[in-house]
Amino acid sequence: MELTEHLLSLLIFVPLLAALVLLLIPARLSGAGRWVALAATALQVLLAVALWSGFRSGAGAPAGVFSPQGYQFVEKLDWFSLPLGEIGYLSADYFLGVDGLSVGLVLLAAIVMFIGVISSWNIHQHQKGYFLLYLLLSSTVVGCFVALDLLLFYLFFEFMLLPMYFLIGMWGGPRRAYASIKFFLYTLAGSLFILIAIVGLYISGIDPVATALHAGVEEAGRVQVMLQEGALNTRDMVHTFNMLHLMDGGNLIPGSLLSLKGGGELWGHSIRLLAFLALMLGFAVKLPAVPVHTWLPDAHVEAPTPVSVVLAAILLKIGGYAILRIPYSLFPEGAIYYAPLVAGVGVLSILYGAFNALAQSDLKKMIAYSSVSHMGYVLLGLAALTVEGVSGALYQMFSHGLVSAALFLLVGVLYDRTHNRIIDNYGGLARRMPVFTVAVTITFFASLGLPGFSGFIAEALVFLGAFRSPSANGLLPYWMVILATLGLVITAAYYLWTLQRMFFGQFFVRELHWEGSLTDLTPREYFLLIPLIAGMLVMGLFPNLLLDSFTPAVDAFVQGVLERGRSNLVLLTRFL
Amino acid sequence: METQAPTIAPLKASLQAILQDLPLLYPELTLGLGVLLVLLGALLIPRSWRNEGLAVLSLLVIAASAYMLLYKGLPAEPVHLLARTLQLDKMAVAFRLLVLLSGLLAVLLSFREGKKLAGEYYALLLGLLMAAMLMSMASNLLLIYLSIETASICAYLLTAFSGGREGAEAGLKYLLFGAVASAIMLYGMSLLYGFTGTLDITAYGFKSGLMSLNIPILPVLLAAFLVLAGFLFKISVVPFHLWTPDAYQGAPLPAAALFSTAPKLAGLALMMRFLSHFLEAGIIFAGLRFDWQFILGLLAIITMLVGNLAAVWQQDARRLLAYSSIAHSGLLLAAVLVFRALGYKALLFYGFVYILMNFAAFLLVSMLKAETGSYKIADYRGLGSRLSYSSVLMVVVMIALTGLPPTAGFTAKLLVFSALWEGYSSGGSSMLLYLLLTGLATTVVALFYYLKIPYYLYLKKQPEAVVQVEGSTVLERILAGALALLLVLFFFRADWVMNWIEAFTISQ
């Protein structure tokens, strides 16, 4: 058995097994919890590095996205097949694989989860439970990035909520109960929109290979022809959750609500376009985009530092990644038809998030709003549907993954010392905590997009792509992109203003006894922050390291979405 | 002798026919015999182990009944029994099995509660099961009425059985509502009999009588609705649900768990049977097609909304589960209204999973009652760290009831939603779409109140004084663990359940 054949499964099951081990160890050894978690996440990082280095990109390598041949490290097993009588079968697969869009995110997730464990080192209350939930979370986030079966994806996507709920609710701040319930309800409400689209998709689509077996047809291609001619018995159809089969219009049953030809309509709208909107809404909650972002500031403020880190650095990326993988790839006509809407929501998030960040008095809340603002760039870049724009969106996800992790760790540093995060309660911290100040300054600059840091590359690409969109594919109007640039200015404003208020000038703290506890970074904190800051710099100076891994996939993605979307739109013209 | 022969011969023939049919009714007869055995046992078994003895006896009776059903009572094709009063088809077999399963679990839950009760408790439990099984095959208005009434009387008595003010009040409320519902149903039946001249809903005369142009449509519909009201009462669909919370709160806990499953599923079976005969007639009603999906769909939507929204305000775990069971009734009814094979399969899947998760929930409430002495959700505060086993199981069960992965509760909801979508997309009424949307929207509300229990278990701090009353037993712990495990297992291996169901698809 080759290890590499099961690399993705290992990435999912290593933390799960570690969680099981934790469950079984006796309560008096619960101090071992963090060591188990550390070992498991360290192993996960090693596996992710192996995945990254084993991933082939460049000329001749599979480009990914729309065809099963485009994926690497593929694992596919039958999960179950339910006999449904007159409408055939319902089959779900244990189907994993990575392409350029996901491979880097797996690595990012593994690294952040590892850093999160170290940052959790001083959690002492209910240690066993904490690390158990943390490991479950770690398993599900990786699962989300590698699942290629919608049911499997939904399993990971939903199951993530439960550990998160308890992590915020049990180890959080004073209003943790409110924040955790709000988080759970918002995300669940969003994911129900996803569920309804998934239900519609699987009922409308078939797995040509399995159907060929049931119908006794020699080859899958013939099945597609028969399906479109209506020559296939419904009892032989194998309905599937397989994303890649569902991306192929030839596998959609003619006359079903989501089929391209003669697709259904509801209240005068094409159901395909409505399904696109439902999926977008569901993932927009996770991303989060304005106006469904309100759970995020609460969740961040109340969550303990490591959970905030994981939330900002990875969980939000699942929203962004899923938008690429599911609504954009499955309903490309929606991506074209609603491009201005998606970009509009993106611009709104950029500006609204930035203005809100400007107005916050709580440092952590300010950073939470800056996350909303930064995720807006992801939407803007995606909506542009140019190679630069989509690359920028992906780059922004990586960059924000590192930057937001560092930002929340830095807030945690201050909070650990004084248990207070109000910006106005501090002044001139540079005099007492010079290294801390340097770290904060670098991270702020990386976040606001100073050249040389990761944020610059990301935002430059996003704007390059968005500005090219009006002329290249005519999806976005210029004014929208110009409006978005305003976000850059406000972002610079709130970061610089915060730096000036908290770190420079006369030393000042609100309570006298804080003064003694304001010590500079500890070795553990160095250990956490240095890799992140180094990552931001490397990503800012050598963008090709990362870009090379996903450019072929982004090329294929943009080309595929535009081509398929335009030809699908022609079929749906009667709705437009 | 010679003059009597003509009257004796048909009597003899019908007696023989009845005797021939009997083997197919062994499951019910076994339960009936079990009632007598339990009553006898209550007198003979020494008091010191009477409860355990009777519980084991009841388990044996149920097991014997299930054996009879599976190995003797399966007809090759649908048959009419006992002078066409019962219709035994695969659907009847499936629902009878579900009733037996819930009976089995109810007896297993009774090891604790039964101690406080007299021996007749088990006799009533078995009686209720027998009536519910008859309900799932009744195809004659008279037998429909008799089986519903038998089930109801057993249920009234069980509700009042725990004694005390609470039980008596609940029992009386249940009885009053039930009596009115029965009277209404009986009135509807008498009208139907008047229109058609037959009590047999499968008879040709019934259909042709309803279709005859001499009868105006309005009275026929009224009569049908009056009959349906009786069924909806058993299923606890709004506005016939008012008895539910009080009865669940007043009745012994295992009996409440049984009320939420066996009569409800039997009522759904009855409704499907009744509607399937009515639908065929309904299409031709004086050229008017009456939209059953619309009006019953409306009730299902209201039921989901009322059940879920009312559950949000509940402080008592039993009342919470009562409203949750009302909410689930709405979704189960929605599955019936698809009127297609997939809806029927989804209904059976949901029914099966619903039995598992509801009994698990009631069992855990009973275990927590044993630990804290209270049914109040607020008294669960901080138990998570002290009673980690039951608390973790509780989280699993609540997640299953909400319908989230990785539990079979999710698969059940997924199948109902799929059936609704499929029904809608193959040209069904847009009511199916509204049912689907309501089902989705109310899931969010459901999460809110189901989460209340884990919220108190884990997110609230434990009060200073800890009351330890009796503690849960090993049997309860094993049973709860097994149920929760099955709920997770059947998510990953939904095909196992579906293959069993496949064996019980309507063969018509």
PDB file of N, CA and C in Angstrom, chain A residues 6-16 40-41 43-52 75 94 96 98 103 106-107 110 135 138-140 142-143 146:
ATOM      1  N   HIS A   6      -3.127   7.251  -0.069  1.00  0.00           N
ATOM      2  CA  HIS A   6      -4.123   7.536   0.959  1.00  0.00           C
ATOM      3  C   HIS A   6      -3.785   8.788   1.749  1.00  0.00           C
ATOM      4  N   LEU A   7      -3.015   9.652   1.133  1.00  0.00           N
ATOM      5  CA  LEU A   7      -2.551  10.834   1.847  1.00  0.00           C
ATOM      6  C   LEU A   7      -3.716  11.673   2.348  1.00  0.00           C
ATOM      7  N   LEU A   8      -4.714  11.870   1.494  1.00  0.00           N
ATOM      8  CA  LEU A   8      -5.831  12.737   1.880  1.00  0.00           C
ATOM      9  C   LEU A   8      -6.639  12.108   3.008  1.00  0.00           C
ATOM     10  N   SER A   9      -6.851  10.792   2.922  1.00  0.00           N
ATOM     11  CA  SER A   9      -7.555  10.121   4.009  1.00  0.00           C
ATOM     12  C   SER A   9      -6.790  10.253   5.308  1.00  0.00           C
ATOM     13  N   LEU A  10      -5.472  10.101   5.216  1.00  0.00           N
ATOM     14  CA  LEU A  10      -4.659  10.229   6.433  1.00  0.00           C
ATOM     15  C   LEU A  10      -4.819  11.616   7.029  1.00  0.00           C
ATOM     16  N   LEU A  11      -4.824  12.620   6.156  1.00  0.00           N
ATOM     17  CA  LEU A  11      -4.964  13.994   6.651  1.00  0.00           C
ATOM     18  C   LEU A  11      -6.265  14.168   7.429  1.00  0.00           C
ATOM     19  N   ILE A  12      -7.301  13.477   6.993  1.00  0.00           N
ATOM     20  CA  ILE A  12      -8.587  13.595   7.687  1.00  0.00           C
ATOM     21  C   ILE A  12      -8.608  12.727   8.938  1.00  0.00           C
ATOM     22  N   PHE A  13      -8.064  11.503   8.815  1.00  0.00           N
ATOM     23  CA  PHE A  13      -8.270  10.553   9.897  1.00  0.00           C
ATOM     24  C   PHE A  13      -7.240  10.637  11.014  1.00  0.00           C
ATOM     25  N   VAL A  14      -6.073  11.229  10.746  1.00  0.00           N
ATOM     26  CA  VAL A  14      -5.094  11.336  11.833  1.00  0.00           C
ATOM     27  C   VAL A  14      -5.661  12.128  13.016  1.00  0.00           C
ATOM     28  N   PRO A  15      -6.199  13.335  12.790  1.00  0.00           N
ATOM     29  CA  PRO A  15      -6.782  14.036  13.949  1.00  0.00           C
ATOM     30  C   PRO A  15      -7.979  13.303  14.537  1.00  0.00           C
ATOM     31  N   LEU A  16      -8.743  12.625  13.676  1.00  0.00           N
ATOM     32  CA  LEU A  16      -9.914  11.913  14.177  1.00  0.00           C
ATOM     33  C   LEU A  16      -9.491  10.784  15.105  1.00  0.00           C
ATOM     34  N   ALA A  40      -0.615  15.079  16.829  1.00  0.00           N
ATOM     35  CA  ALA A  40      -1.505  14.827  15.689  1.00  0.00           C
ATOM     36  C   ALA A  40      -1.409  15.947  14.669  1.00  0.00           C
ATOM     37  N   THR A  41      -1.420  17.213  15.165  1.00  0.00           N
ATOM     38  CA  THR A  41      -1.386  18.307  14.191  1.00  0.00           C
ATOM     39  C   THR A  41      -0.007  18.415  13.552  1.00  0.00           C
ATOM     40  N   LEU A  43       1.873  15.873  12.840  1.00  0.00           N
ATOM     41  CA  LEU A  43       1.836  14.837  11.805  1.00  0.00           C
ATOM     42  C   LEU A  43       1.025  15.325  10.608  1.00  0.00           C
ATOM     43  N   GLN A  44      -0.045  16.040  10.914  1.00  0.00           N
ATOM     44  CA  GLN A  44      -0.880  16.576   9.836  1.00  0.00           C
ATOM     45  C   GLN A  44      -0.070  17.560   8.969  1.00  0.00           C
ATOM     46  N   VAL A  45       0.764  18.374   9.640  1.00  0.00           N
ATOM     47  CA  VAL A  45       1.585  19.315   8.875  1.00  0.00           C
ATOM     48  C   VAL A  45       2.545  18.543   7.971  1.00  0.00           C
ATOM     49  N   LEU A  46       3.154  17.506   8.523  1.00  0.00           N
ATOM     50  CA  LEU A  46       4.089  16.713   7.713  1.00  0.00           C
ATOM     51  C   LEU A  46       3.383  16.108   6.503  1.00  0.00           C
ATOM     52  N   LEU A  47       2.196  15.578   6.749  1.00  0.00           N
ATOM     53  CA  LEU A  47       1.443  14.984   5.644  1.00  0.00           C
ATOM     54  C   LEU A  47       1.087  16.039   4.610  1.00  0.00           C
ATOM     55  N   ALA A  48       0.716  17.231   5.097  1.00  0.00           N
ATOM     56  CA  ALA A  48       0.340  18.295   4.168  1.00  0.00           C
ATOM     57  C   ALA A  48       1.551  18.741   3.363  1.00  0.00           C
ATOM     58  N   VAL A  49       2.724  18.764   4.007  1.00  0.00           N
ATOM     59  CA  VAL A  49       3.937  19.127   3.272  1.00  0.00           C
ATOM     60  C   VAL A  49       4.230  18.069   2.217  1.00  0.00           C
ATOM     61  N   ALA A  50       4.035  16.797   2.596  1.00  0.00           N
ATOM     62  CA  ALA A  50       4.236  15.722   1.622  1.00  0.00           C
ATOM     63  C   ALA A  50       3.281  15.890   0.454  1.00  0.00           C
ATOM     64  N   LEU A  51       2.064  16.277   0.767  1.00  0.00           N
ATOM     65  CA  LEU A  51       1.059  16.480  -0.281  1.00  0.00           C
ATOM     66  C   LEU A  51       1.495  17.605  -1.206  1.00  0.00           C
ATOM     67  N   TRP A  52       1.933  18.691  -0.588  1.00  0.00           N
ATOM     68  CA  TRP A  52       2.342  19.877  -1.338  1.00  0.00           C
ATOM     69  C   TRP A  52       3.511  19.562  -2.258  1.00  0.00           C
ATOM     70  N   GLU A  75      -8.958   9.632  -4.236  1.00  0.00           N
ATOM     71  CA  GLU A  75      -9.407   8.402  -3.587  1.00  0.00           C
ATOM     72  C   GLU A  75     -10.895   8.312  -3.815  1.00  0.00           C
ATOM     73  N   TYR A  94     -17.240   8.123  -1.264  1.00  0.00           N
ATOM     74  CA  TYR A  94     -16.154   8.697  -0.476  1.00  0.00           C
ATOM     75  C   TYR A  94     -15.126   9.107  -1.512  1.00  0.00           C
ATOM     76  N   LEU A  96     -12.321  11.820  -2.692  1.00  0.00           N
ATOM     77  CA  LEU A  96     -11.409  12.895  -2.312  1.00  0.00           C
ATOM     78  C   LEU A  96     -10.441  13.171  -3.450  1.00  0.00           C
ATOM     79  N   VAL A  98      -7.385  16.549  -4.816  1.00  0.00           N
ATOM     80  CA  VAL A  98      -6.985  17.961  -4.756  1.00  0.00           C
ATOM     81  C   VAL A  98      -6.587  18.431  -6.140  1.00  0.00           C
ATOM     82  N   VAL A 103      -4.972  22.526  -3.029  1.00  0.00           N
ATOM     83  CA  VAL A 103      -3.804  21.910  -2.390  1.00  0.00           C
ATOM     84  C   VAL A 103      -3.127  22.867  -1.404  1.00  0.00           C
ATOM     85  N   VAL A 106      -5.030  23.224   1.896  1.00  0.00           N
ATOM     86  CA  VAL A 106      -4.830  22.115   2.838  1.00  0.00           C
ATOM     87  C   VAL A 106      -3.582  22.378   3.675  1.00  0.00           C
ATOM     88  N   LEU A 107      -2.521  22.819   2.987  1.00  0.00           N
ATOM     89  CA  LEU A 107      -1.278  23.110   3.702  1.00  0.00           C
ATOM     90  C   LEU A 107      -1.502  24.232   4.718  1.00  0.00           C
ATOM     91  N   ALA A 110      -3.387  22.967   7.726  1.00  0.00           N
ATOM     92  CA  ALA A 110      -2.580  22.141   8.622  1.00  0.00           C
ATOM     93  C   ALA A 110      -1.653  23.014   9.464  1.00  0.00           C
ATOM     94  N   LEU A 135      -9.425  18.765  17.751  1.00  0.00           N
ATOM     95  CA  LEU A 135      -8.990  17.767  16.763  1.00  0.00           C
ATOM     96  C   LEU A 135     -10.114  17.426  15.792  1.00  0.00           C
ATOM     97  N   SER A 138     -10.179  20.079  13.340  1.00  0.00           N
ATOM     98  CA  SER A 138      -9.058  19.969  12.424  1.00  0.00           C
ATOM     99  C   SER A 138      -9.345  18.955  11.324  1.00  0.00           C
ATOM    100  N   SER A 139      -9.994  17.875  11.694  1.00  0.00           N
ATOM    101  CA  SER A 139     -10.320  16.858  10.713  1.00  0.00           C
ATOM    102  C   SER A 139     -11.353  17.370   9.714  1.00  0.00           C
ATOM    103  N   THR A 140     -12.350  18.099  10.216  1.00  0.00           N
ATOM    104  CA  THR A 140     -13.414  18.525   9.314  1.00  0.00           C
ATOM    105  C   THR A 140     -12.958  19.631   8.363  1.00  0.00           C
ATOM    106  N   VAL A 142     -10.019  20.068   7.002  1.00  0.00           N
ATOM    107  CA  VAL A 142      -9.292  19.449   5.894  1.00  0.00           C
ATOM    108  C   VAL A 142     -10.265  18.717   4.983  1.00  0.00           C
ATOM    109  N   GLY A 143     -11.229  18.040   5.600  1.00  0.00           N
ATOM    110  CA  GLY A 143     -12.236  17.325   4.826  1.00  0.00           C
ATOM    111  C   GLY A 143     -12.954  18.233   3.847  1.00  0.00           C
ATOM    112  N   VAL A 146     -10.932  18.851   0.652  1.00  0.00           N
ATOM    113  CA  VAL A 146     -10.578  17.764  -0.259  1.00  0.00           C
ATOM    114  C   VAL A 146     -11.767  16.943  -0.733  1.00  0.00           C
TER     115      VAL A 146
END
